Each structure stands twice: as C-alpha cells, then as structure tokens.
Amino acid sequence: MENGGQQISGYKSGEPAQLSCCRGEGAQGARGDNCGMKRLVLALLCLQLSQGLVRIKLKKAKSIRDKMREAGVLEDYLKNVKYKPVSEAQVVYEPITNHLDSSYFGEISIGTPPQNFLVLFDTGSSSLWVPSTYCQSPPCYNHAKFNPSASSTFTSSNQTYNIQNITVTNQEFGLSKNEPTQSFYYADFDGILGMGYPSLESGGMATVLQGLLQQNQLAQPIFSIYFSREPAYNYGGELILGEVNTQLFRGDILWAAVTQQRYWQVALDEFGIGDVVTGWCRQGCQAIVDTGTFLLTVPREYMGSFVEAVGAQQTSYGYEVECDEIQNMPTITFIISGVQLPLYPSAYVLNNKGYCILGVEATYLPPQNGQPLWILGVVFLREYYTVFDMADNRVGFAPAV
C-alpha cells in the first residue's frame, strides 16, 4: 500500500522517490517534467490462458529483510528508520517494514519493444511506477530501468501492440528518478503496480485496472490472488485477471462489502484470541485487504495486549517467540460478515531458520471514522484465496488449498 499523491515512495518508506509522471501528449509530470508521449503500451507478461483464466504466476524470492540481515546491515538500518506521526487528513507514507518482508512478485512489460520489470501487485495503492534510466542513485543500479528512448510507443506512435494475451494502450505510469533509501538496493522487485481504487490516485493518472476495464480486457470485472504457503522462486502463487480459479480454494466464497472505495476496505465484526472474544471491535473495526503489505497489522492501541496474549517478546528485529512453543500459541480469529476466519500460529509466526518472530506489527495509518484499523496483509492472505469484485464493490475470501 502506498499513498495516492504525486510523490510515491519507492517501497513504502518514509522518504519518497521522485517521479516523472508519464501521461498524454503535453502533460506535465509530478515534477513538472514533460514526458512528451502520445501512446504507451503496457503488456502483462507471463500470462497463460487456461479454461478462460488469465493467470500471472508470482515468483517468491528472499525478502529485503532477509537480504539485509545476511549483509549485516539490517540492525543499523532499523535503528535509523524514522516514523512520522500522521493524522487522517495527511498524505501517508508507509513505513519500510511493510516491504522489508515482501517477497511475492510478477512480471510485466512496458513499451515497444517490451521492457520487462518485476513488480509487486499492490491492492493498497493505485499507481504504476518503475525505475527509469534517469535514476542515478545507488539503489537503482541493480534494478531494471525503463528507457524512454528505446520505446517506439513512448513518443508519437499511434500503434497498438498485442503481446501475449493482454495489452493496455495509453497507460499512464510513473518513472522513478531517485531512490533515496538504502533498502531498495536489496529489493528483488523493480516497481509497483497498484490495484486499488482510482480515488487513491490523487495525481489524476488513470489506473491500470481502469485501462483493463475500459479496453474490455477482462472477462469479468474481477481479479483474484493466491499466495502459496509452500512457495518456490518460479511459483509463489497466482494473480488471476477476470475470473476465479476454483482449484485454488475450498468451499464457498465469503463476501464482504467494501466500506470505503479508496482502499479495498471491509468491516471487521470482531476479533478473538484463542477462545476469548476481545471486544476490541464492539464499536466497529475496519480492515484493509492489502496484497502490498506482507505483515498483518493490529490497531496500535491494542498491539501491546496482542503481544502479551500470544506470549511474544519485543526485540530489535520484531516480536520474538520460542519456535518450539508455536504449537501451544493461540489461534486468532477474524469475524467478517458474521463468519469466523481463523489464523493459526503456524500462519502468523514467521520461522526463519530457527528464529521465530510474529508476522505482525502495529497499524501505522490513523483510525477510520474513529474505528480501529487493521491491515490484512500476505500473512493473512496466504490462508485465504481472495477475490476483488470491481462491479459490486466487495471482497471475497475462501480457504486456500
């Protein structure tokens, strides 16, 4: 998830990357840069057409956190991360900890001939951005960078190119000109493709989802996502455009109405720890369903109580638990649309070679209409196949296989 403003954080950190905002002929970018383009082709790669499903296979790589820990720079980096308090009226830049653990990505291509990028498909933002050849800061050095001069459709071409199964023409996107923070250097992804509501994109750019819908590229106005619990680099899950894949979940889909058409946000009826209903949502709670945030986030006012209830201890790397005690930890339960969605300790505890920490942090966003706010990131979504319905403005959950 990231903010919808003109300065977009390269990986949801507290410091924004500078963008050149590419759009139609004569349009001015986020920094007043004239991109001078009339047509630009965005083609989604790695698509396989199977029984009417358009499937983008996700890759699973090491997270930024793991790579920084291996390089011996994580602890010092975390000590220097600055968190700024926010109010509901402010533009929010998300803390780096969200993408420190992100490790599921897919490929897209931009331009003609296609230039390939590994991106994070993010339902918590709406912009598409990738690094550009204009970026000369060190974190950009080991990432794919879009070269405008190498794309015939970046300038005055009126042609449309079809690559594999899906092509979106006239797509606006952001070119990152500066990546100021160290951690992006260790990221395996190059950019972000936002799949949130257009209202998140306050810069006025059309979103990729709008392009897919307007150009009739989807069989149905929905998309769904599956994160494998036993991922490999070449298969970490699937993003499915225009349909659901019934082979990837069990039972029926539980639907919840979107309560605010900005994020994919739903009402949370209650939350339980073990056999105890906490009462934290007696006045209502909200939950953002966010594929771009890896961790599960708990409202800040309840984080201390949550950590105590599950028996974790705070360390410099997170909330640590004894690995041999995981089976004795409580199941946590989310009640959505009157139905219980359990999350077992094996799901919300991350075991990295015998070092176990909670896949949980405090919510950094302010409450929504006074109601405590949760974020259901990949830690939750790995357990539940998730469907995003753009026509009926609802989110569906079903137990993942």
XYZ file of C-alpha atoms in Angstrom:
401
model
C 0.000 0.000 0.000
C 1.209 3.471 -0.678
C -0.108 6.954 -0.800
C -2.020 8.225 -3.798
C -0.164 11.501 -4.145
C 2.332 12.691 -6.714
C 5.376 11.694 -4.666
C 5.318 7.955 -4.399
C 7.518 6.040 -2.024
C 9.629 3.545 -3.902
C 8.816 0.865 -1.362
C 6.535 2.459 1.152
C 9.206 4.065 3.223
C 9.118 7.400 4.970
C 11.077 9.050 2.147
C 9.514 9.471 -1.297
C 11.082 8.645 -4.613
C 10.991 11.400 -7.199
C 8.743 10.567 -10.122
C 8.318 11.742 -13.628
C 4.630 11.198 -14.210
C 4.095 9.973 -17.774
C 0.778 10.653 -19.421
C -0.722 12.032 -22.638
C 0.851 14.493 -25.068
C 1.913 17.718 -23.407
C 1.033 16.564 -19.898
C 3.233 17.702 -17.038
C 4.705 15.141 -14.671
C 4.812 15.150 -10.915
C 7.923 17.311 -11.034
C 6.753 19.377 -13.987
C 8.600 17.132 -16.460
C 7.086 16.988 -19.910
C 7.156 13.323 -20.843
C 6.233 14.112 -24.464
C 4.288 10.931 -25.131
C 1.170 10.144 -27.101
C 0.968 6.374 -26.805
C 2.459 3.899 -24.418
C 1.798 0.185 -24.369
C 1.626 -1.764 -21.135
C 1.580 -5.517 -21.664
C 1.238 -8.002 -18.851
C 3.659 -10.840 -19.345
C 3.871 -14.408 -18.064
C 0.200 -14.932 -18.861
C -1.195 -18.374 -19.526
C -4.685 -18.807 -20.889
C -6.272 -21.845 -19.270
C -10.001 -22.525 -19.216
C -10.706 -18.820 -19.648
C -8.397 -17.758 -16.816
C -5.682 -15.171 -17.381
C -3.015 -16.216 -14.886
C 0.099 -14.291 -13.895
C 2.414 -16.588 -11.985
C 4.027 -14.954 -8.978
C 7.649 -15.506 -8.062
C 8.834 -15.993 -4.500
C 12.246 -14.548 -3.624
C 14.134 -13.596 -0.488
C 12.731 -10.581 1.295
C 14.606 -7.310 1.770
C 14.776 -8.089 5.492
C 16.473 -11.437 4.893
C 18.949 -9.995 2.400
C 19.821 -7.062 4.653
C 20.266 -9.416 7.610
C 22.620 -11.584 5.521
C 24.569 -8.465 4.523
C 24.876 -7.416 8.169
C 23.161 -4.050 7.692
C 19.635 -4.701 8.967
C 20.025 -3.825 12.636
C 21.689 -0.464 11.976
C 19.139 0.311 9.285
C 16.176 -0.375 11.575
C 17.667 1.850 14.264
C 17.714 4.751 11.799
C 14.232 4.297 10.347
C 12.169 7.340 11.228
C 8.439 7.147 11.728
C 6.389 10.278 11.397
C 3.045 10.643 13.172
C 0.119 11.111 10.807
C -3.379 12.463 11.027
C -6.362 11.393 8.981
C -6.033 14.448 6.742
C -2.398 13.902 5.853
C -0.858 12.026 2.971
C 0.665 8.897 4.457
C 3.995 7.358 3.540
C 4.068 3.813 4.852
C 6.910 2.566 6.996
C 9.570 0.491 5.308
C 8.722 -2.560 7.400
C 5.846 -3.407 5.030
C 8.108 -4.110 2.079
C 11.021 -5.415 4.123
C 9.171 -8.728 4.137
C 7.539 -8.573 0.700
C 8.694 -11.425 -1.469
C 5.937 -12.269 -3.985
C 6.301 -10.571 -7.374
C 5.238 -10.927 -11.006
C 6.446 -9.712 -14.378
C 5.055 -7.006 -16.627
C 6.484 -5.301 -19.677
C 6.230 -1.684 -20.738
C 6.827 -0.159 -24.147
C 7.658 -1.409 -27.622
C 9.728 -3.498 -27.848
C 8.780 -4.719 -24.380
C 10.989 -3.832 -21.424
C 10.469 -6.286 -18.576
C 10.027 -5.458 -14.904
C 9.370 -7.457 -11.765
C 6.636 -5.686 -9.808
C 4.653 -6.044 -6.627
C 0.910 -6.242 -7.351
C -0.450 -3.943 -4.663
C -4.146 -3.602 -3.810
C -3.225 -0.875 -1.314
C -2.189 1.652 -3.972
C -3.327 2.680 -7.444
C -0.236 3.948 -9.270
C 2.059 2.078 -11.611
C 5.708 3.062 -11.307
C 9.083 1.613 -12.246
C 12.644 2.977 -12.096
C 13.865 4.928 -15.096
C 17.208 5.465 -16.741
C 17.029 8.964 -15.233
C 17.625 7.414 -11.791
C 21.307 7.610 -10.892
C 21.058 6.901 -7.146
C 22.786 3.667 -5.996
C 19.583 1.746 -5.098
C 18.578 1.886 -8.784
C 21.805 0.341 -10.044
C 20.775 -3.298 -9.732
C 17.193 -2.912 -10.980
C 15.610 -2.924 -14.413
C 15.094 0.667 -15.569
C 12.700 1.915 -18.231
C 14.476 3.605 -21.127
C 12.060 6.011 -22.863
C 14.296 6.410 -25.899
C 14.214 2.641 -26.509
C 10.406 2.515 -26.763
C 8.742 3.495 -30.029
C 5.362 3.813 -28.303
C 6.681 6.264 -25.733
C 6.585 9.167 -28.194
C 4.320 9.835 -31.155
C 3.362 6.343 -32.313
C -0.361 5.703 -32.682
C 0.125 1.962 -32.947
C -1.130 -0.631 -30.523
C 0.885 -3.779 -29.944
C -0.506 -7.050 -28.656
C 1.914 -9.093 -26.590
C 0.728 -12.490 -25.406
C -2.842 -12.219 -24.106
C -3.342 -8.737 -22.654
C -2.314 -5.304 -23.832
C -3.284 -1.935 -22.366
C -2.667 1.130 -24.508
C -2.366 4.783 -23.471
C -1.379 3.766 -19.973
C -0.021 6.480 -17.702
C 2.706 5.499 -15.304
C 5.402 6.921 -13.064
C 9.138 6.851 -13.732
C 11.200 6.921 -10.564
C 14.062 9.429 -10.889
C 15.542 8.985 -7.419
C 15.508 6.230 -4.786
C 16.883 7.850 -1.619
C 16.851 4.955 0.843
C 19.223 2.054 1.206
C 16.803 -0.836 1.434
C 15.537 -0.623 -2.167
C 19.008 -1.760 -3.230
C 18.220 -5.155 -1.691
C 14.721 -5.476 -3.198
C 14.070 -8.159 -5.806
C 11.190 -6.165 -7.269
C 11.673 -3.185 -9.575
C 8.415 -1.309 -9.070
C 4.778 -1.439 -8.010
C 1.556 -1.965 -9.953
C -1.265 -0.533 -7.854
C -4.643 -2.285 -7.956
C -6.568 -0.075 -5.543
C -9.449 2.272 -6.310
C -8.857 5.258 -8.632
C -9.594 7.620 -5.719
C -6.197 6.667 -4.243
C -4.506 8.137 -7.314
C -4.808 11.811 -6.393
C -2.389 12.809 -9.159
C -5.126 12.226 -11.728
C -3.461 9.364 -13.596
C -5.673 6.618 -14.966
C -5.008 3.336 -13.203
C -4.090 0.051 -14.845
C -7.368 -1.500 -13.684
C -9.283 1.328 -15.334
C -7.399 0.644 -18.541
C -8.166 -3.074 -18.391
C -11.869 -2.368 -17.867
C -12.210 0.425 -20.424
C -10.434 -1.613 -23.095
C -12.527 -4.737 -22.361
C -9.520 -6.844 -21.478
C -11.217 -8.731 -18.623
C -13.812 -11.484 -18.990
C -15.409 -10.177 -15.786
C -14.662 -7.033 -13.730
C -12.869 -9.001 -11.016
C -9.423 -10.247 -10.139
C -8.239 -12.722 -7.549
C -4.993 -13.686 -5.883
C -3.475 -16.806 -4.397
C -0.294 -16.899 -2.311
C 1.237 -20.336 -1.948
C 2.122 -21.458 1.578
C 4.921 -23.593 0.115
C 6.354 -21.241 -2.491
C 9.329 -21.630 -4.797
C 11.039 -18.923 -6.813
C 9.326 -19.975 -10.036
C 5.930 -20.428 -8.413
C 4.854 -18.398 -5.416
C 1.185 -18.079 -6.305
C -1.048 -16.527 -8.947
C -2.769 -13.281 -9.840
C -5.849 -14.155 -11.896
C -7.451 -11.445 -14.003
C -11.137 -11.520 -14.912
C -12.082 -14.734 -13.114
C -11.586 -17.001 -10.113
C -9.753 -20.322 -10.129
C -11.870 -22.809 -8.199
C -8.923 -25.213 -7.986
C -7.125 -22.865 -5.598
C -9.707 -22.743 -2.781
C -12.141 -24.910 -0.850
C -15.810 -24.333 -0.084
C -17.803 -21.184 -0.751
C -16.588 -17.613 -1.093
C -17.474 -15.353 1.840
C -18.312 -11.867 0.549
C -17.845 -8.595 2.427
C -18.933 -5.206 1.107
C -16.305 -2.530 0.588
C -16.989 0.171 3.156
C -14.845 2.905 1.613
C -13.990 2.958 -2.104
C -10.442 4.055 -1.644
C -8.699 1.010 -0.258
C -10.221 -2.461 -0.545
C -11.607 -1.964 2.954
C -14.212 -4.095 4.751
C -15.886 -4.130 8.152
C -14.459 -6.410 10.831
C -17.186 -7.552 13.245
C -14.913 -8.846 15.986
C -11.525 -10.323 16.773
C -10.729 -13.249 19.026
C -7.594 -14.678 20.626
C -7.948 -18.343 21.495
C -11.435 -18.862 22.923
C -11.787 -15.232 24.019
C -13.586 -12.549 22.042
C -11.540 -9.438 22.742
C -14.305 -6.849 22.404
C -11.865 -4.599 20.555
C -14.424 -4.173 17.764
C -17.538 -3.675 19.859
C -17.842 -0.172 18.344
C -16.815 -1.468 14.926
C -13.464 -2.078 13.201
C -12.216 -1.632 9.661
C -9.774 -3.863 7.780
C -7.832 -3.024 4.611
C -7.144 -6.029 2.371
C -3.664 -5.284 1.080
C -1.544 -7.539 -1.136
C 1.251 -4.946 -0.969
C 1.707 -5.258 2.782
C 3.284 -8.520 3.887
C 2.566 -8.378 7.612
C -0.713 -8.452 9.476
C -1.211 -5.161 11.311
C -3.056 -4.706 14.604
C -4.507 -1.347 15.746
C -1.761 0.461 17.642
C -3.870 0.810 20.783
C -4.192 -2.983 21.027
C -0.712 -4.053 19.955
C 0.644 -4.381 23.498
C -2.302 -6.528 24.588
C -1.964 -8.693 21.493
C 1.762 -9.326 22.023
C 1.167 -10.217 25.678
C -1.721 -12.562 24.835
C 0.336 -14.596 22.356
C 3.430 -14.642 24.573
C 5.897 -12.740 22.379
C 8.834 -10.554 23.433
C 9.930 -7.416 21.605
C 13.468 -7.415 20.168
C 15.342 -5.214 17.717
C 14.157 -7.468 14.868
C 10.492 -7.736 15.851
C 8.355 -9.693 18.298
C 10.159 -12.942 19.074
C 8.659 -16.232 20.203
C 10.181 -19.603 21.035
C 9.955 -21.772 17.923
C 9.194 -24.911 19.928
C 6.211 -23.139 21.524
C 4.399 -22.265 18.283
C 2.027 -25.244 18.559
C 0.964 -24.013 22.009
C 0.164 -20.457 20.901
C -3.478 -19.387 20.445
C -5.385 -19.288 17.188
C -6.512 -15.778 16.329
C -9.882 -15.296 14.661
C -11.313 -12.553 12.462
C -15.112 -12.356 12.230
C -16.188 -10.882 8.899
C -19.795 -10.820 7.666
C -20.675 -12.963 10.666
C -18.266 -15.761 9.725
C -15.144 -16.802 11.631
C -11.865 -16.749 9.686
C -9.197 -18.377 11.875
C -5.470 -17.765 11.567
C -3.330 -20.428 13.210
C 0.001 -19.668 14.889
C 1.823 -21.534 12.128
C 0.468 -18.834 9.801
C 1.110 -15.691 11.866
C 4.543 -16.711 13.168
C 7.459 -16.464 10.717
C 10.147 -19.102 11.156
C 13.432 -18.145 9.532
C 15.929 -20.962 10.058
C 15.013 -21.390 13.705
C 14.474 -17.711 14.511
C 10.763 -17.078 15.049
C 9.001 -13.726 15.089
C 5.396 -12.618 14.780
C 4.322 -11.670 11.279
C 2.542 -8.774 12.943
C 3.140 -5.082 13.570
C 1.130 -2.060 14.714
C -1.059 -0.293 12.169
C 0.631 2.913 11.030
C -2.493 4.507 9.470
C -4.937 6.555 11.569
C -8.317 5.050 12.571
C -11.124 5.181 10.029
C -14.107 7.192 11.297
C -12.923 6.540 14.834
C -12.913 2.756 14.328
C -9.740 0.729 14.952
C -7.956 -0.154 11.701
C -6.363 -3.474 10.749
C -4.456 -4.406 7.616
C -4.840 -7.927 6.275
C -1.526 -8.451 4.520
C 0.018 -11.513 2.917
C 0.387 -13.264 6.299
C -3.433 -13.416 6.339
C -3.965 -13.752 2.591
C -1.784 -16.851 2.273
C -4.529 -18.648 4.181
C -7.431 -17.235 2.165
C -7.869 -17.078 -1.585
C -9.082 -13.518 -2.136
C -11.369 -12.088 -4.812
C -11.706 -8.381 -5.605
C -15.021 -7.555 -7.288
C -14.881 -4.171 -9.027
C -18.500 -4.277 -10.245
C -20.212 -4.975 -6.923
C -17.527 -3.371 -4.712
C -16.908 -6.353 -2.492
C -14.099 -8.648 -1.381
C -14.388 -12.404 -1.193
C -12.496 -14.891 0.991
C -12.271 -18.662 0.772
C -9.851 -21.106 2.436
C -6.828 -21.540 0.183
C -5.687 -25.016 -0.835
